[in-house]
Coordinates of C-alpha atoms and ligand atoms in Angstrom, one line a residue:
X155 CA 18.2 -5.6 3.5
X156 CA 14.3 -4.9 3.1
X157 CA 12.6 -8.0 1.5
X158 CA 10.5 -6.6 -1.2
X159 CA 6.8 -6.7 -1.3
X160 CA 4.1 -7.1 -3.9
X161 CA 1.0 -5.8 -3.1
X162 CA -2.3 -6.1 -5.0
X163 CA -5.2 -3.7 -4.8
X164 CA -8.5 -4.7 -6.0
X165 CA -10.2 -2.0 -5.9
X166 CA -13.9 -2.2 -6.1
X167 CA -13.9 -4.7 -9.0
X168 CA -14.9 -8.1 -7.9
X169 CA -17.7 -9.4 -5.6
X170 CA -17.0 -11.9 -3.1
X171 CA -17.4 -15.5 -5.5
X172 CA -14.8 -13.4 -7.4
X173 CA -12.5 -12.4 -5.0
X174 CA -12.3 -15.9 -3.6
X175 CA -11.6 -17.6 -7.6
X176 CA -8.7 -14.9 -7.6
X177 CA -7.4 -15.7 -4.5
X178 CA -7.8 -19.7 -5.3
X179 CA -5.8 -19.3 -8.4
X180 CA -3.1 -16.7 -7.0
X181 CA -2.5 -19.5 -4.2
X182 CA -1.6 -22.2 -7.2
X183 CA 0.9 -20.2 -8.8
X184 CA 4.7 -21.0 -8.0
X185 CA 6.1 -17.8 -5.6
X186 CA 9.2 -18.2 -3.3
X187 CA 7.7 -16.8 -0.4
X188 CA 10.9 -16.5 1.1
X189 CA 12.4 -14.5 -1.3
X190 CA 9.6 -12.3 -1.6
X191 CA 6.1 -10.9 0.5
X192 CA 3.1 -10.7 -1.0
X193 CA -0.6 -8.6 -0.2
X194 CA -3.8 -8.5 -1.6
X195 CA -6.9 -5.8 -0.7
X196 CA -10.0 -7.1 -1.4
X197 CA -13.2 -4.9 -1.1
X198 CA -14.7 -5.0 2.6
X199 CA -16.9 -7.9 1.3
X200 CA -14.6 -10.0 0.7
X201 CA -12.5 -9.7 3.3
X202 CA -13.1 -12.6 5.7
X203 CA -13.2 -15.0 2.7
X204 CA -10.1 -14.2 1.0
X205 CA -8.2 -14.1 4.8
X206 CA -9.5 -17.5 5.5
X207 CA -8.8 -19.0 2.4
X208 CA -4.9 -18.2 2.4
X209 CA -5.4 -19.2 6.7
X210 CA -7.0 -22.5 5.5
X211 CA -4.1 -22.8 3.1
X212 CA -1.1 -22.2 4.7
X213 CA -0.1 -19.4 3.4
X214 CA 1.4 -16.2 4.8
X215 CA 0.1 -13.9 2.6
X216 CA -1.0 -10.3 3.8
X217 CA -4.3 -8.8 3.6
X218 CA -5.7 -5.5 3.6
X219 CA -8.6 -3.3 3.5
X220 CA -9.1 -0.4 1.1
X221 CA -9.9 1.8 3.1
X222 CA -11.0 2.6 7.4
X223 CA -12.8 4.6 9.2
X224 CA -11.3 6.9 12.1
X225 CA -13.6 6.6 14.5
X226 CA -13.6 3.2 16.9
X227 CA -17.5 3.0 17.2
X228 CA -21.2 4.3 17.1
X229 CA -23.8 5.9 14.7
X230 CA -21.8 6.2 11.7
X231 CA -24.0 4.6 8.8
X232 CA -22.1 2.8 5.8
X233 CA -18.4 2.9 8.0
X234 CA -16.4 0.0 8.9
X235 CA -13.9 0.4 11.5
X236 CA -10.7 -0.6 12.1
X237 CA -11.5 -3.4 14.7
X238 CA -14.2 -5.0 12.4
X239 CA -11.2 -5.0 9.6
X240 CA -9.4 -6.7 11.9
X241 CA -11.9 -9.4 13.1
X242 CA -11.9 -10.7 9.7
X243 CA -8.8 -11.6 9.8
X244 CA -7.6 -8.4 7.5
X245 CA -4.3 -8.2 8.7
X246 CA -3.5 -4.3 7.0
X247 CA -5.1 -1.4 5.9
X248 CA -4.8 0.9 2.9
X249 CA -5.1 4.6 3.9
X250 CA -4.9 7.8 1.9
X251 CA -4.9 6.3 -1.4
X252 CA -5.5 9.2 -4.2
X253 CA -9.1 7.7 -5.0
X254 CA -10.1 8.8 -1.8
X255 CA -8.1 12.1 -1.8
X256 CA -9.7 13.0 -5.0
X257 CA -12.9 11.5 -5.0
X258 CA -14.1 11.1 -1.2
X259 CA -12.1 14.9 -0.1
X260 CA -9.9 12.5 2.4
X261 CA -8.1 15.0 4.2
X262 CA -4.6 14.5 5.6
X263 CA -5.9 15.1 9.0
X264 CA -8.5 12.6 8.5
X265 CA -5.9 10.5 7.0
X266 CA -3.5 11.0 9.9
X267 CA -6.6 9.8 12.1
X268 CA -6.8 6.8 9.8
X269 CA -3.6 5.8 10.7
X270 CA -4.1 6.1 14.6
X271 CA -7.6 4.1 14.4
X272 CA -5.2 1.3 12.5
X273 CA -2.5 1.1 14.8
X274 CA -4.6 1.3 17.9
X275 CA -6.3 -1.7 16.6
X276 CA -2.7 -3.5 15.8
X277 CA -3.3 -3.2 12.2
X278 CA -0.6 -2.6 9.5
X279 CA -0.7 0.5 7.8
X280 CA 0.2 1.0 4.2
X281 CA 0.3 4.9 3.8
X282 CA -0.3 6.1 0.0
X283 CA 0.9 9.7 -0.5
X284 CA 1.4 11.2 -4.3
X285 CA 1.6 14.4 -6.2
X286 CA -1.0 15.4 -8.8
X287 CA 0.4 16.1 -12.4
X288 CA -0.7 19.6 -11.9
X289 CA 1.5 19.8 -8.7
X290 CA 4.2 17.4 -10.6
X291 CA 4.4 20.7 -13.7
X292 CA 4.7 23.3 -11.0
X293 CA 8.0 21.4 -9.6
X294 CA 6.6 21.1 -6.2
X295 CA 5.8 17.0 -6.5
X296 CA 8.4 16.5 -3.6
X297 CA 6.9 18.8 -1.0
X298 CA 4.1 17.6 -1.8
X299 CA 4.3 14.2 -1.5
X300 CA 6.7 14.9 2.1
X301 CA 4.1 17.0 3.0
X302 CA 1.9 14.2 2.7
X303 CA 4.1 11.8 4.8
X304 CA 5.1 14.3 8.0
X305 CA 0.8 15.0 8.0
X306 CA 0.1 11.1 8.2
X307 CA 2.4 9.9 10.7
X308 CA 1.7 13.2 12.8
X309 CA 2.2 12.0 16.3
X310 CA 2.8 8.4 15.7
X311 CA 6.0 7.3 17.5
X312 CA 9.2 5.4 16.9
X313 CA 8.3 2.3 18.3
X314 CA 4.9 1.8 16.0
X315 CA 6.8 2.6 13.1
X316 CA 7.5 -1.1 12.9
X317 CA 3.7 -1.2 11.2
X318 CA 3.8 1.4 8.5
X319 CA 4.9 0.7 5.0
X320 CA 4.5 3.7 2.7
X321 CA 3.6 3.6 -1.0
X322 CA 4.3 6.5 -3.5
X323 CA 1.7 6.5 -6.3
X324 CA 1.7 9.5 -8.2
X325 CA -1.3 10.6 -9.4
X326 CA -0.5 10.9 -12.9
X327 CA 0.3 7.3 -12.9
X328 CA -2.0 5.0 -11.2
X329 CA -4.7 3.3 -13.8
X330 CA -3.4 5.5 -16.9
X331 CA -0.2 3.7 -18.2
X332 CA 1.8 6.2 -17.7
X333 CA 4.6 5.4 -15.1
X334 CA 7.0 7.4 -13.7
X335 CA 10.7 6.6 -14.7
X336 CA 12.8 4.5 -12.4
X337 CA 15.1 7.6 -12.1
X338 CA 12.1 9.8 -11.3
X339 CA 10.4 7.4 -8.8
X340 CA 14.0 6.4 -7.1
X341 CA 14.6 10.3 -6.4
X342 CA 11.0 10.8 -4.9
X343 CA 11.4 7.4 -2.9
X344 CA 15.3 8.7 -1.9
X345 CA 13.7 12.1 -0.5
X346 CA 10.8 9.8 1.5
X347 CA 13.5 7.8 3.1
X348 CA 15.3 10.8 3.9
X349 CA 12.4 12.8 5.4
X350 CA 11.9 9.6 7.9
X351 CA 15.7 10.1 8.8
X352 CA 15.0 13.4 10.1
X353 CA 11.4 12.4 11.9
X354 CA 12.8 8.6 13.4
X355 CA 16.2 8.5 12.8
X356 CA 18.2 6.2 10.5
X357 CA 17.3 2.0 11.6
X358 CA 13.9 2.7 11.2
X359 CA 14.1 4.4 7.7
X360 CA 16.9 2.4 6.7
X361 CA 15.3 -1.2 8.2
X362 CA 12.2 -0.4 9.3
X363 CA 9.8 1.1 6.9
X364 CA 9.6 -0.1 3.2
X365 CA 8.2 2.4 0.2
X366 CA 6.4 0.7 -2.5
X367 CA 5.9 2.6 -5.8
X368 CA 2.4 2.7 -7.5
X369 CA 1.3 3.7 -10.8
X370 CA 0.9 1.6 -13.8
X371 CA 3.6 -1.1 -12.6
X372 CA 3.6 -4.0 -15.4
X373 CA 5.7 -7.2 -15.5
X374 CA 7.5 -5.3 -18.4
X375 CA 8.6 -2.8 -16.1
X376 CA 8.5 -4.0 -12.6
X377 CA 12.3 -5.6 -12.4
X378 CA 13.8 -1.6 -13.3
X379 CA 12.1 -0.4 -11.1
X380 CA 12.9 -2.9 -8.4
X381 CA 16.3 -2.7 -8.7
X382 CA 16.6 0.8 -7.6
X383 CA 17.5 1.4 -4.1
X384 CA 14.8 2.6 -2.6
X385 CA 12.0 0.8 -4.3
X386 CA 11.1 -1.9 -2.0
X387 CA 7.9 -3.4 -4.0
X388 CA 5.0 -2.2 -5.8
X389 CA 1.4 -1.7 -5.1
X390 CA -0.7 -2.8 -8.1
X391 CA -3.9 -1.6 -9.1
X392 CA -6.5 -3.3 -11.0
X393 CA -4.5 -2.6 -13.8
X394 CA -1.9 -5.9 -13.5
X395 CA -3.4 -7.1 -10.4
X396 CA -6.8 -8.8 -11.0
X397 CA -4.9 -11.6 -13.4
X398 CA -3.5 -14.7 -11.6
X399 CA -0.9 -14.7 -14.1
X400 CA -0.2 -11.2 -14.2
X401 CA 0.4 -10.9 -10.7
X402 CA 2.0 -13.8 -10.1
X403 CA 4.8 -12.4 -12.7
X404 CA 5.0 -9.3 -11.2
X405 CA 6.0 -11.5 -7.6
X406 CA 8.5 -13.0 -9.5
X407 CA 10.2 -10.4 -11.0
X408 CA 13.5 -11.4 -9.5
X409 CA 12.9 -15.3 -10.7
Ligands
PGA81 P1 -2.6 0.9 -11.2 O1 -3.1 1.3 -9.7 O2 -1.6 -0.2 -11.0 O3 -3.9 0.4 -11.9 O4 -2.0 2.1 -11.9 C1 -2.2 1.5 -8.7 C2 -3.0 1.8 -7.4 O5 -4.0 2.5 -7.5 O6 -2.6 1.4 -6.3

């Protein structure tokens, strides 16, 4: 049984006195943490604060960076590398979500790269992979999106696999208010599962490796999408995740 996980991504919305109000009032609001996982990504910034606030706190919730450069170190102006994430306590990283596909030309090599710097640096990996509306109307949204996956775990092995999480976000859906159906998300999420069969074989796609959808997910609509097999959480944009309130129904969708 994978235990689901809520995951908030904050995008570049909130400086650092910000981040650290959201996180303070996200850490009063009554969660089972036993029944559930939760994650916030702060911006870079924030990083350190947010991390040692939920430390300081007691709390075992995960944190992530947006975003990670591939190389380890050097003259690379304005990048933050994987290590640096992980000296502030980040615990995760976001890679290859469709705002940096789309707007920063992230390739999936580059993306695959990602990845490695990540888990060389014993970071968590939550890999974002998602078909364009455009790709969605020409009927190729699942080779796309499994196109997407065998490119960003190129060459990582079986026994790493333990530290990737995947989230499908399609395009279409993330920041719009359109959301893919349950039906349509559990059939793109049943082919993901599958296509990690064939590359690791069946514990790790079957224990190992949980697949958040992304796009528009709303307390009204989180618990139908939850219940489908292979839907094991949600990464939420700033859409439903920048509220306390919000967020805190979305992590108790099953209360
Ligand atoms: P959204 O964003 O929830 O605002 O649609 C999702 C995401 O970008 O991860």
């Amino acid at each position: 049984m994978r235990k689901p996980l809520i995951y908030g991504n904050w995008k570049m919305n909130l400086n650092m006195n910000e981040s650290a109000d959201l996180i303070a009032s996200l850490l009063s609001v009554k969660i089972d943490y036993s029944k559930v996982d939760v994650g916030v990504a702060p911006d870079f910034c924030s990083l350190s604060k947010v991390a040692e606030t939920i430390r300081e706190m007691g709390y075992n919730i995960s944190v992530a960076a947006q975003n990670v450069s591939l190389e380890e170190k050097g003259a690379f102006t304005g990048e933050v590398s994987a290590d640096m994430v992980a000296s502030t306590g980040a615990d995760t990283v976001i890679i290859g979500h469709s705002e940096r596909r789309a707007i920063y030309k992230e390739t999936n090599e580059e993306i695959n790269g990602k990845v490695k710097a990540a888990l060389r640096n014993r970071l968590h990996v939550i890999l974002c992979v998602g078909e364009s509306l455009e790709e969605r109307e020409a009927g190729i949204a699942t080779e796309t999106v499994l196109y997407q996956v065998g490119m960003g775990l190129h060459g990582i092995n079986m026994d790493r696999m333990n530290n990737i999480t995947l989230a499908y976000e399609p395009v279409w859906a993330i920041g719009t208010g359109k959301t893919a159906t349950p039906a349509d998300a559990e059939e793109i999420h049943a082919n993901i599962r599958g296509q990690l069969k064939k590359m690791y074989g069946p514990v790790v796609a079957e224990k190992k490796v949980r697949i958040l959808y992304g796009g528009s997910v709303k307390p009204d609509n989180v618990s139908a999408l939850m219940m489908r097999d292979n839907i094991d959480g949600a990464l939420v944009g700033g859409g439903a995740s920048l509220d306390a309130t919000t967020f805190g129904k979305l992590i108790n969708f099953n209360s």
